[in-house]
PDB file of C-alpha atoms and ligand atoms in Angstrom:
ATOM      1  CA  UNK I   1       0.000   0.000   0.000  1.00  0.00           C
ATOM      2  CA  UNK I   2       1.271   3.460  -0.877  1.00  0.00           C
ATOM      3  CA  UNK I   3       2.261   5.836   1.920  1.00  0.00           C
ATOM      4  CA  UNK I   4      -0.359   8.439   2.896  1.00  0.00           C
ATOM      5  CA  UNK I   5       2.304  11.116   2.626  1.00  0.00           C
ATOM      6  CA  UNK I   6       4.919  11.087  -0.120  1.00  0.00           C
ATOM      7  CA  UNK I   7       7.243  14.063  -0.420  1.00  0.00           C
ATOM      8  CA  UNK I   8       9.763  14.149  -3.245  1.00  0.00           C
ATOM      9  CA  UNK I   9      12.517  16.785  -3.152  1.00  0.00           C
ATOM     10  CA  UNK I  10      10.265  19.410  -1.597  1.00  0.00           C
ATOM     11  CA  UNK I  11      11.507  23.006  -1.374  1.00  0.00           C
ATOM     12  CA  UNK I  12       9.899  26.086   0.102  1.00  0.00           C
ATOM     13  CA  UNK I  13      11.326  29.512  -0.550  1.00  0.00           C
ATOM     14  CA  UNK I  14       9.642  32.538   1.029  1.00  0.00           C
ATOM     15  CA  UNK I  15      10.342  35.506  -1.229  1.00  0.00           C
ATOM     16  CA  UNK I  16       7.988  38.120   0.168  1.00  0.00           C
ATOM     17  CA  UNK I  17      10.720  39.907   2.159  1.00  0.00           C
ATOM     18  CA  UNK I  18      13.887  41.685   1.038  1.00  0.00           C
ATOM     19  CA  UNK I  19      15.902  38.480   1.134  1.00  0.00           C
ATOM     20  CA  UNK I  20      14.379  35.162   0.041  1.00  0.00           C
ATOM     21  CA  UNK I  21      14.332  32.535   2.802  1.00  0.00           C
ATOM     22  CA  UNK I  22      14.950  28.949   1.753  1.00  0.00           C
ATOM     23  CA  UNK I  23      12.980  27.379   4.622  1.00  0.00           C
ATOM     24  CA  UNK I  24      12.739  23.790   3.314  1.00  0.00           C
ATOM     25  CA  UNK I  25      15.570  22.460   1.162  1.00  0.00           C
ATOM     26  CA  UNK I  26      14.873  19.237  -0.659  1.00  0.00           C
ATOM     27  CA  UNK I  27      12.927  17.063   1.765  1.00  0.00           C
ATOM     28  CA  UNK I  28      12.060  13.544   0.597  1.00  0.00           C
ATOM     29  CA  UNK I  29       9.864  11.599   2.961  1.00  0.00           C
ATOM     30  CA  UNK I  30       7.373   8.731   3.031  1.00  0.00           C
ATOM     31  CA  UNK I  31       4.867   8.363   5.852  1.00  0.00           C
ATOM     32  CA  UNK I  32       2.891   5.096   5.773  1.00  0.00           C
ATOM     33  CA  UNK I  33      -0.596   4.819   7.232  1.00  0.00           C
ATOM     34  CA  UNK I  34      -0.664   4.274  10.994  1.00  0.00           C
ATOM     35  CA  UNK I  35       2.630   6.067  11.566  1.00  0.00           C
ATOM     36  CA  UNK I  36       3.168   8.364  14.552  1.00  0.00           C
ATOM     37  CA  UNK I  37       5.939  10.812  13.714  1.00  0.00           C
ATOM     38  CA  UNK I  38       7.630  13.484  15.808  1.00  0.00           C
ATOM     39  CA  UNK I  39       9.389  16.285  13.925  1.00  0.00           C
ATOM     40  CA  UNK I  40      12.168  17.890  15.930  1.00  0.00           C
ATOM     41  CA  UNK I  41      14.804  20.523  15.302  1.00  0.00           C
ATOM     42  CA  UNK I  42      15.982  23.927  16.477  1.00  0.00           C
ATOM     43  CA  UNK I  43      13.849  27.022  16.120  1.00  0.00           C
ATOM     44  CA  UNK I  44      13.937  28.196  12.496  1.00  0.00           C
ATOM     45  CA  UNK I  45      14.882  24.786  11.099  1.00  0.00           C
ATOM     46  CA  UNK I  46      11.716  24.615   8.981  1.00  0.00           C
ATOM     47  CA  UNK I  47       9.398  22.428  11.074  1.00  0.00           C
ATOM     48  CA  UNK I  48       6.326  24.644  10.856  1.00  0.00           C
ATOM     49  CA  UNK I  49       6.926  25.293   7.171  1.00  0.00           C
ATOM     50  CA  UNK I  50       7.029  21.538   6.580  1.00  0.00           C
ATOM     51  CA  UNK I  51       3.818  21.107   8.598  1.00  0.00           C
ATOM     52  CA  UNK I  52       2.098  23.843   6.582  1.00  0.00           C
ATOM     53  CA  UNK I  53       3.102  22.054   3.384  1.00  0.00           C
ATOM     54  CA  UNK I  54       1.893  18.691   4.708  1.00  0.00           C
ATOM     55  CA  UNK I  55      -1.354  20.366   5.761  1.00  0.00           C
ATOM     56  CA  UNK I  56      -1.899  21.915   2.301  1.00  0.00           C
ATOM     57  CA  UNK I  57      -1.969  25.324   3.977  1.00  0.00           C
ATOM     58  CA  UNK I  58       0.901  26.327   1.753  1.00  0.00           C
ATOM     59  CA  UNK I  59       2.331  25.079  -1.535  1.00  0.00           C
ATOM     60  CA  UNK I  60       5.876  23.928  -2.160  1.00  0.00           C
ATOM     61  CA  UNK I  61       8.038  26.128  -4.395  1.00  0.00           C
ATOM     62  CA  UNK I  62       9.452  22.958  -5.942  1.00  0.00           C
ATOM     63  CA  UNK I  63       8.969  19.229  -5.584  1.00  0.00           C
ATOM     64  CA  UNK I  64       6.107  16.783  -5.519  1.00  0.00           C
ATOM     65  CA  UNK I  65       3.642  16.066  -2.716  1.00  0.00           C
ATOM     66  CA  UNK I  66       1.252  13.148  -2.922  1.00  0.00           C
ATOM     67  CA  UNK I  67      -1.349  13.100  -0.158  1.00  0.00           C
ATOM     68  CA  UNK I  68      -3.165   9.780  -0.160  1.00  0.00           C
ATOM     69  CA  UNK I  69      -1.872   9.375  -3.743  1.00  0.00           C
ATOM     70  CA  UNK I  70      -3.372  12.698  -4.854  1.00  0.00           C
ATOM     71  CA  UNK I  71      -0.883  15.116  -6.408  1.00  0.00           C
ATOM     72  CA  UNK I  72      -1.458  18.269  -4.411  1.00  0.00           C
ATOM     73  CA  UNK I  73       0.428  20.570  -6.797  1.00  0.00           C
ATOM     74  CA  UNK I  74      -2.273  20.283  -9.436  1.00  0.00           C
ATOM     75  CA  UNK I  75      -5.096  21.479  -7.194  1.00  0.00           C
ATOM     76  CA  UNK I  76      -6.598  24.960  -6.955  1.00  0.00           C
ATOM     77  CA  UNK I  77      -7.469  26.743  -3.711  1.00  0.00           C
ATOM     78  CA  UNK I  78     -10.963  25.268  -3.403  1.00  0.00           C
ATOM     79  CA  UNK I  79      -9.798  21.752  -4.130  1.00  0.00           C
ATOM     80  CA  UNK I  80      -7.046  22.153  -1.537  1.00  0.00           C
ATOM     81  CA  UNK I  81      -9.591  23.349   1.021  1.00  0.00           C
ATOM     82  CA  UNK I  82     -11.789  20.317   0.308  1.00  0.00           C
ATOM     83  CA  UNK I  83      -8.828  17.962   0.616  1.00  0.00           C
ATOM     84  CA  UNK I  84      -7.854  19.556   3.957  1.00  0.00           C
ATOM     85  CA  UNK I  85     -11.377  19.261   5.222  1.00  0.00           C
ATOM     86  CA  UNK I  86     -11.742  15.603   4.247  1.00  0.00           C
ATOM     87  CA  UNK I  87      -8.362  14.177   5.073  1.00  0.00           C
ATOM     88  CA  UNK I  88      -6.611  16.343   7.643  1.00  0.00           C
ATOM     89  CA  UNK I  89      -7.131  17.449  11.223  1.00  0.00           C
ATOM     90  CA  UNK I  90      -5.095  20.254  12.813  1.00  0.00           C
ATOM     91  CA  UNK I  91      -4.021  20.805  16.403  1.00  0.00           C
ATOM     92  CA  UNK I  92      -2.033  23.869  17.455  1.00  0.00           C
ATOM     93  CA  UNK I  93       0.081  24.903  20.419  1.00  0.00           C
ATOM     94  CA  UNK I  94      -2.332  27.640  21.503  1.00  0.00           C
ATOM     95  CA  UNK I  95      -5.514  25.489  21.208  1.00  0.00           C
ATOM     96  CA  UNK I  96      -7.164  28.158  18.982  1.00  0.00           C
ATOM     97  CA  UNK I  97     -10.642  27.772  20.469  1.00  0.00           C
ATOM     98  CA  UNK I  98     -13.316  30.445  20.105  1.00  0.00           C
ATOM     99  CA  UNK I  99     -13.719  31.972  23.568  1.00  0.00           C
ATOM    100  CA  UNK I 100     -17.444  32.780  23.516  1.00  0.00           C
ATOM    101  CA  UNK I 101     -18.395  29.392  22.164  1.00  0.00           C
ATOM    102  CA  UNK I 102     -18.938  26.195  24.132  1.00  0.00           C
ATOM    103  CA  UNK I 103     -16.697  23.149  23.822  1.00  0.00           C
ATOM    104  CA  UNK I 104     -19.331  21.376  21.737  1.00  0.00           C
ATOM    105  CA  UNK I 105     -19.816  24.318  19.372  1.00  0.00           C
ATOM    106  CA  UNK I 106     -16.055  24.625  18.937  1.00  0.00           C
ATOM    107  CA  UNK I 107     -15.941  20.968  17.930  1.00  0.00           C
ATOM    108  CA  UNK I 108     -18.780  21.459  15.425  1.00  0.00           C
ATOM    109  CA  UNK I 109     -17.008  24.279  13.580  1.00  0.00           C
ATOM    110  CA  UNK I 110     -15.135  22.279  10.888  1.00  0.00           C
ATOM    111  CA  UNK I 111     -18.418  20.613   9.914  1.00  0.00           C
ATOM    112  CA  UNK I 112     -19.821  24.023   9.039  1.00  0.00           C
ATOM    113  CA  UNK I 113     -17.005  24.672   6.552  1.00  0.00           C
ATOM    114  CA  UNK I 114     -17.384  21.485   4.501  1.00  0.00           C
ATOM    115  CA  UNK I 115     -19.563  21.110   1.441  1.00  0.00           C
ATOM    116  CA  UNK I 116     -22.071  18.903   3.203  1.00  0.00           C
ATOM    117  CA  UNK I 117     -24.847  20.499   5.229  1.00  0.00           C
ATOM    118  CA  UNK I 118     -25.747  18.859   8.521  1.00  0.00           C
ATOM    119  CA  UNK I 119     -28.850  19.162  10.642  1.00  0.00           C
ATOM    120  CA  UNK I 120     -28.287  20.644  14.100  1.00  0.00           C
ATOM    121  CA  UNK I 121     -29.083  17.216  15.503  1.00  0.00           C
ATOM    122  CA  UNK I 122     -26.336  15.626  13.391  1.00  0.00           C
ATOM    123  CA  UNK I 123     -23.884  18.365  14.358  1.00  0.00           C
ATOM    124  CA  UNK I 124     -24.601  17.822  18.025  1.00  0.00           C
ATOM    125  CA  UNK I 125     -24.408  14.023  17.844  1.00  0.00           C
ATOM    126  CA  UNK I 126     -21.135  13.991  15.977  1.00  0.00           C
ATOM    127  CA  UNK I 127     -19.585  16.644  18.215  1.00  0.00           C
ATOM    128  CA  UNK I 128     -20.620  14.689  21.299  1.00  0.00           C
ATOM    129  CA  UNK I 129     -19.096  11.503  19.886  1.00  0.00           C
ATOM    130  CA  UNK I 130     -15.883  13.351  19.166  1.00  0.00           C
ATOM    131  CA  UNK I 131     -15.799  14.828  22.680  1.00  0.00           C
ATOM    132  CA  UNK I 132     -16.433  11.371  24.040  1.00  0.00           C
ATOM    133  CA  UNK I 133     -13.334  10.022  22.277  1.00  0.00           C
ATOM    134  CA  UNK I 134     -11.169  12.539  24.156  1.00  0.00           C
ATOM    135  CA  UNK I 135     -13.068  11.944  27.413  1.00  0.00           C
ATOM    136  CA  UNK I 136     -14.728  15.343  27.626  1.00  0.00           C
ATOM    137  CA  UNK I 137     -18.403  14.834  26.812  1.00  0.00           C
ATOM    138  CA  UNK I 138     -19.291  15.916  30.335  1.00  0.00           C
ATOM    139  CA  UNK I 139     -17.758  19.322  29.664  1.00  0.00           C
ATOM    140  CA  UNK I 140     -19.592  19.900  26.380  1.00  0.00           C
ATOM    141  CA  UNK I 141     -21.398  23.020  27.594  1.00  0.00           C
ATOM    142  CA  UNK I 142     -18.377  24.634  29.217  1.00  0.00           C
ATOM    143  CA  UNK I 143     -16.657  27.645  27.697  1.00  0.00           C
ATOM    144  CA  UNK I 144     -12.885  27.466  27.079  1.00  0.00           C
ATOM    145  CA  UNK I 145     -12.189  29.762  30.048  1.00  0.00           C
ATOM    146  CA  UNK I 146     -13.893  27.210  32.317  1.00  0.00           C
ATOM    147  CA  UNK I 147     -11.547  24.448  31.196  1.00  0.00           C
ATOM    148  CA  UNK I 148      -7.931  23.638  32.109  1.00  0.00           C
ATOM    149  CA  UNK I 149      -5.224  23.860  29.446  1.00  0.00           C
ATOM    150  CA  UNK I 150      -5.229  20.097  28.994  1.00  0.00           C
ATOM    151  CA  UNK I 151      -9.007  20.050  28.641  1.00  0.00           C
ATOM    152  CA  UNK I 152      -8.877  22.886  26.099  1.00  0.00           C
ATOM    153  CA  UNK I 153      -6.329  20.940  24.078  1.00  0.00           C
ATOM    154  CA  UNK I 154      -8.589  17.889  24.210  1.00  0.00           C
ATOM    155  CA  UNK I 155     -11.457  19.992  22.844  1.00  0.00           C
ATOM    156  CA  UNK I 156      -9.116  21.092  20.053  1.00  0.00           C
ATOM    157  CA  UNK I 157      -8.283  17.436  19.338  1.00  0.00           C
ATOM    158  CA  UNK I 158     -11.999  16.561  19.298  1.00  0.00           C
ATOM    159  CA  UNK I 159     -12.486  19.399  16.805  1.00  0.00           C
ATOM    160  CA  UNK I 160      -9.656  18.035  14.642  1.00  0.00           C
ATOM    161  CA  UNK I 161     -11.319  14.602  14.650  1.00  0.00           C
ATOM    162  CA  UNK I 162     -14.799  15.719  13.693  1.00  0.00           C
ATOM    163  CA  UNK I 163     -14.489  14.992   9.953  1.00  0.00           C
ATOM    164  CA  UNK I 164     -12.757  11.663  10.642  1.00  0.00           C
ATOM    165  CA  UNK I 165      -9.429  12.653   9.093  1.00  0.00           C
ATOM    166  CA  UNK I 166      -6.766  10.160   8.050  1.00  0.00           C
ATOM    167  CA  UNK I 167      -3.979  12.343   9.331  1.00  0.00           C
ATOM    168  CA  UNK I 168      -3.674  14.508  12.408  1.00  0.00           C
ATOM    169  CA  UNK I 169      -1.126  17.321  12.148  1.00  0.00           C
ATOM    170  CA  UNK I 170      -0.066  18.937  15.410  1.00  0.00           C
ATOM    171  CA  UNK I 171       2.423  21.807  15.761  1.00  0.00           C
ATOM    172  CA  UNK I 172       3.833  21.737  19.317  1.00  0.00           C
ATOM    173  CA  UNK I 173       0.552  20.510  20.834  1.00  0.00           C
ATOM    174  CA  UNK I 174       2.108  20.168  24.302  1.00  0.00           C
ATOM    175  CA  UNK I 175       4.132  23.397  24.139  1.00  0.00           C
ATOM    176  CA  UNK I 176       1.750  25.320  26.420  1.00  0.00           C
ATOM    177  CA  UNK I 177       1.160  22.489  28.892  1.00  0.00           C
ATOM    178  CA  UNK I 178       2.896  21.355  32.096  1.00  0.00           C
ATOM    179  CA  UNK I 179       4.709  18.031  31.841  1.00  0.00           C
ATOM    180  CA  UNK I 180       1.988  15.943  33.485  1.00  0.00           C
ATOM    181  CA  UNK I 181      -0.714  17.363  31.206  1.00  0.00           C
ATOM    182  CA  UNK I 182       1.610  16.845  28.239  1.00  0.00           C
ATOM    183  CA  UNK I 183       1.798  13.116  29.074  1.00  0.00           C
ATOM    184  CA  UNK I 184      -1.993  13.049  29.297  1.00  0.00           C
ATOM    185  CA  UNK I 185      -2.290  14.573  25.815  1.00  0.00           C
ATOM    186  CA  UNK I 186       0.273  12.104  24.459  1.00  0.00           C
ATOM    187  CA  UNK I 187      -1.999   9.397  25.890  1.00  0.00           C
ATOM    188  CA  UNK I 188      -4.890  10.747  23.827  1.00  0.00           C
ATOM    189  CA  UNK I 189      -2.692  10.751  20.700  1.00  0.00           C
ATOM    190  CA  UNK I 190      -1.476   7.199  21.381  1.00  0.00           C
ATOM    191  CA  UNK I 191      -5.049   5.985  21.751  1.00  0.00           C
ATOM    192  CA  UNK I 192      -6.070   7.659  18.473  1.00  0.00           C
ATOM    193  CA  UNK I 193      -3.016   6.246  16.729  1.00  0.00           C
ATOM    194  CA  UNK I 194      -3.877   2.738  17.941  1.00  0.00           C
ATOM    195  CA  UNK I 195      -7.277   3.229  16.327  1.00  0.00           C
ATOM    196  CA  UNK I 196      -5.543   3.851  13.004  1.00  0.00           C
ATOM    197  CA  UNK I 197      -5.016   7.609  12.659  1.00  0.00           C
ATOM    198  CA  UNK I 198      -1.678   8.691  11.262  1.00  0.00           C
ATOM    199  CA  UNK I 199      -0.134  11.462  13.371  1.00  0.00           C
ATOM    200  CA  UNK I 200       2.620  13.944  12.589  1.00  0.00           C
ATOM    201  CA  UNK I 201       3.563  16.304  15.390  1.00  0.00           C
ATOM    202  CA  UNK I 202       6.223  18.918  15.969  1.00  0.00           C
ATOM    203  CA  UNK I 203       7.884  18.998  19.353  1.00  0.00           C
ATOM    204  CA  UNK I 204      11.166  20.287  20.665  1.00  0.00           C
ATOM    205  CA  UNK I 205      11.002  18.073  23.743  1.00  0.00           C
ATOM    206  CA  UNK I 206      12.892  14.812  23.332  1.00  0.00           C
ATOM    207  CA  UNK I 207      10.917  13.076  26.104  1.00  0.00           C
ATOM    208  CA  UNK I 208       7.666  13.889  24.289  1.00  0.00           C
ATOM    209  CA  UNK I 209       9.097  12.521  21.033  1.00  0.00           C
ATOM    210  CA  UNK I 210       9.659   9.211  22.822  1.00  0.00           C
ATOM    211  CA  UNK I 211       5.899   8.611  22.879  1.00  0.00           C
ATOM    212  CA  UNK I 212       5.922   8.580  19.066  1.00  0.00           C
ATOM    213  CA  UNK I 213       6.990   5.696  16.819  1.00  0.00           C
ATOM    214  CA  UNK I 214       9.345   7.570  14.550  1.00  0.00           C
ATOM    215  CA  UNK I 215      11.521  10.645  15.067  1.00  0.00           C
ATOM    216  CA  UNK I 216      12.646  13.087  12.381  1.00  0.00           C
ATOM    217  CA  UNK I 217      15.148  15.853  12.958  1.00  0.00           C
ATOM    218  CA  UNK I 218      15.379  18.949  10.748  1.00  0.00           C
ATOM    219  CA  UNK I 219      18.311  21.302  10.454  1.00  0.00           C
ATOM    220  CA  UNK I 220      18.445  24.341   8.159  1.00  0.00           C
ATOM    221  CA  UNK I 221      15.478  23.112   6.138  1.00  0.00           C
ATOM    222  CA  UNK I 222      16.862  19.619   5.639  1.00  0.00           C
ATOM    223  CA  UNK I 223      15.915  16.290   7.135  1.00  0.00           C
ATOM    224  CA  UNK I 224      19.101  15.197   8.914  1.00  0.00           C
ATOM    225  CA  UNK I 225      17.827  12.221  10.896  1.00  0.00           C
ATOM    226  CA  UNK I 226      15.013   9.686  10.553  1.00  0.00           C
ATOM    227  CA  UNK I 227      14.808   6.897  13.126  1.00  0.00           C
ATOM    228  CA  UNK I 228      12.384   4.491  14.767  1.00  0.00           C
ATOM    229  CA  UNK I 229      11.936   5.007  18.532  1.00  0.00           C
ATOM    230  CA  UNK I 230      13.595   2.083  20.299  1.00  0.00           C
ATOM    231  CA  UNK I 231      12.063   2.204  23.774  1.00  0.00           C
ATOM    232  CA  UNK I 232       8.771   3.864  23.151  1.00  0.00           C
ATOM    233  CA  UNK I 233       7.086   5.340  26.232  1.00  0.00           C
ATOM    234  CA  UNK I 234       3.490   4.405  26.952  1.00  0.00           C
ATOM    235  CA  UNK I 235       1.492   7.339  28.317  1.00  0.00           C
ATOM    236  CA  UNK I 236      -0.772   5.187  30.501  1.00  0.00           C
ATOM    237  CA  UNK I 237       2.279   3.656  32.257  1.00  0.00           C
ATOM    238  CA  UNK I 238       3.960   7.043  32.697  1.00  0.00           C
ATOM    239  CA  UNK I 239       0.715   8.488  34.089  1.00  0.00           C
ATOM    240  CA  UNK I 240       0.559   5.722  36.713  1.00  0.00           C
ATOM    241  CA  UNK I 241       4.139   6.503  37.759  1.00  0.00           C
ATOM    242  CA  UNK I 242       3.350  10.216  38.046  1.00  0.00           C
ATOM    243  CA  UNK I 243       0.204   9.581  40.100  1.00  0.00           C
ATOM    244  CA  UNK I 244       1.892   7.154  42.501  1.00  0.00           C
ATOM    245  CA  UNK I 245       4.829   9.542  42.958  1.00  0.00           C
ATOM    246  CA  UNK I 246       2.314  12.286  43.758  1.00  0.00           C
ATOM    247  CA  UNK I 247       0.458  10.201  46.335  1.00  0.00           C
ATOM    248  CA  UNK I 248       3.762   9.187  47.987  1.00  0.00           C
ATOM    249  CA  UNK I 249       4.722  12.852  48.179  1.00  0.00           C
ATOM    250  CA  UNK I 250       1.403  13.575  49.871  1.00  0.00           C
ATOM    251  CA  UNK I 251       1.933  10.803  52.453  1.00  0.00           C
ATOM    252  CA  UNK I 252       5.326  12.178  53.422  1.00  0.00           C
ATOM    253  CA  UNK I 253       4.015  15.769  53.667  1.00  0.00           C
TER     254      UNK I 253
HETATM  255  P1  ADP K   1      10.492  26.279  12.906  1.00  0.00           P
HETATM  256  O1  ADP K   1       9.047  25.946  12.947  1.00  0.00           O
HETATM  257  O2  ADP K   1      11.380  25.078  12.853  1.00  0.00           O
HETATM  258  O3  ADP K   1      10.892  27.190  14.008  1.00  0.00           O
HETATM  259  P2  ADP K   1       9.812  27.775  10.503  1.00  0.00           P
HETATM  260  O4  ADP K   1       9.344  26.797   9.520  1.00  0.00           O
HETATM  261  O5  ADP K   1       8.799  28.576  11.222  1.00  0.00           O
HETATM  262  O6  ADP K   1      10.801  27.048  11.540  1.00  0.00           O
HETATM  263  O7  ADP K   1      10.800  28.793   9.784  1.00  0.00           O
HETATM  264  C1  ADP K   1      11.847  28.384   8.927  1.00  0.00           C
HETATM  265  C2  ADP K   1      12.484  29.629   8.313  1.00  0.00           C
HETATM  266  O8  ADP K   1      11.561  30.251   7.448  1.00  0.00           O
HETATM  267  C3  ADP K   1      12.874  30.683   9.337  1.00  0.00           C
HETATM  268  O9  ADP K   1      14.060  31.303   8.893  1.00  0.00           O
HETATM  269  C4  ADP K   1      11.711  31.640   9.295  1.00  0.00           C
HETATM  270  O10 ADP K   1      12.115  32.938   9.679  1.00  0.00           O
HETATM  271  C5  ADP K   1      11.293  31.591   7.853  1.00  0.00           C
HETATM  272  N1  ADP K   1       9.850  31.839   7.646  1.00  0.00           N
HETATM  273  C6  ADP K   1       8.819  31.121   8.196  1.00  0.00           C
HETATM  274  N2  ADP K   1       7.632  31.583   7.767  1.00  0.00           N
HETATM  275  C7  ADP K   1       7.899  32.604   6.914  1.00  0.00           C
HETATM  276  C8  ADP K   1       7.099  33.500   6.135  1.00  0.00           C
HETATM  277  N3  ADP K   1       5.762  33.412   6.109  1.00  0.00           N
HETATM  278  N4  ADP K   1       7.734  34.443   5.392  1.00  0.00           N
HETATM  279  C9  ADP K   1       9.078  34.530   5.377  1.00  0.00           C
HETATM  280  N5  ADP K   1       9.902  33.722   6.078  1.00  0.00           N
HETATM  281  C10 ADP K   1       9.327  32.777   6.845  1.00  0.00           C
HETATM  282 MG1   MG K   2       7.555  26.403  14.422  1.00  0.00          MG
END
């Protein structure tokens, strides 16, 4: 079976400023279905640019990108938007939830942008199912400000799942979270990945990358390392360790 993501000699040059910036320099990469990839690298190494290309939010200056065997370079803006809506889910560092909108309504949003029209009943049912997957259906009527950072990120993940995407793209999804909450979110990703979703996430934390199956490292726009994770961490095990360490600390208080 062909890889869901196939990049061939991809380049991205930003030439809007005074000096052109060659942000991605000839990246060739295959990501098979069911993969869970962490993209690492120093600030400015091209990680977000690569994610924007993978997410069809931006087009490569040169090179070929096949998403689920569809050649993205031949598509116009509307076709790209449709492809994004059908195949991709996005999660960001800052959650990007609408503040005056409940968790459930935030999750419904991507369904309003697609070509299909849904009844309000359908919207509600699907949003509730999506919230259920991330364990937050009981908070459906809460506003973002009434939720913790980890809960807000779970709402954002539920939103990304609403159109049943094949690939989840996450740019530093744990960057705004404390380390315990970060492990919790990695647990959600691991569960989704076990159910078959392909995940590509940017992180600059090596311990977070150890929850993924495969680690890529970028430097100056190039892919300089591509390796399988040898001793993969399991979020549920790590969570147990954290909780028992916390209860021991309480006993000795
Ligand atoms: P990372 O996510 O690894 O920090 P980026 O992909 O954001 O790296 O940036 C890679 C390079 O491209 C940097 O030099 C950055 O300044 C530049 N860059 C990113 N976005 C743009 C843009 N829209 N216009 C011009 N230059 C950009
Ligand atoms: Mg970045």
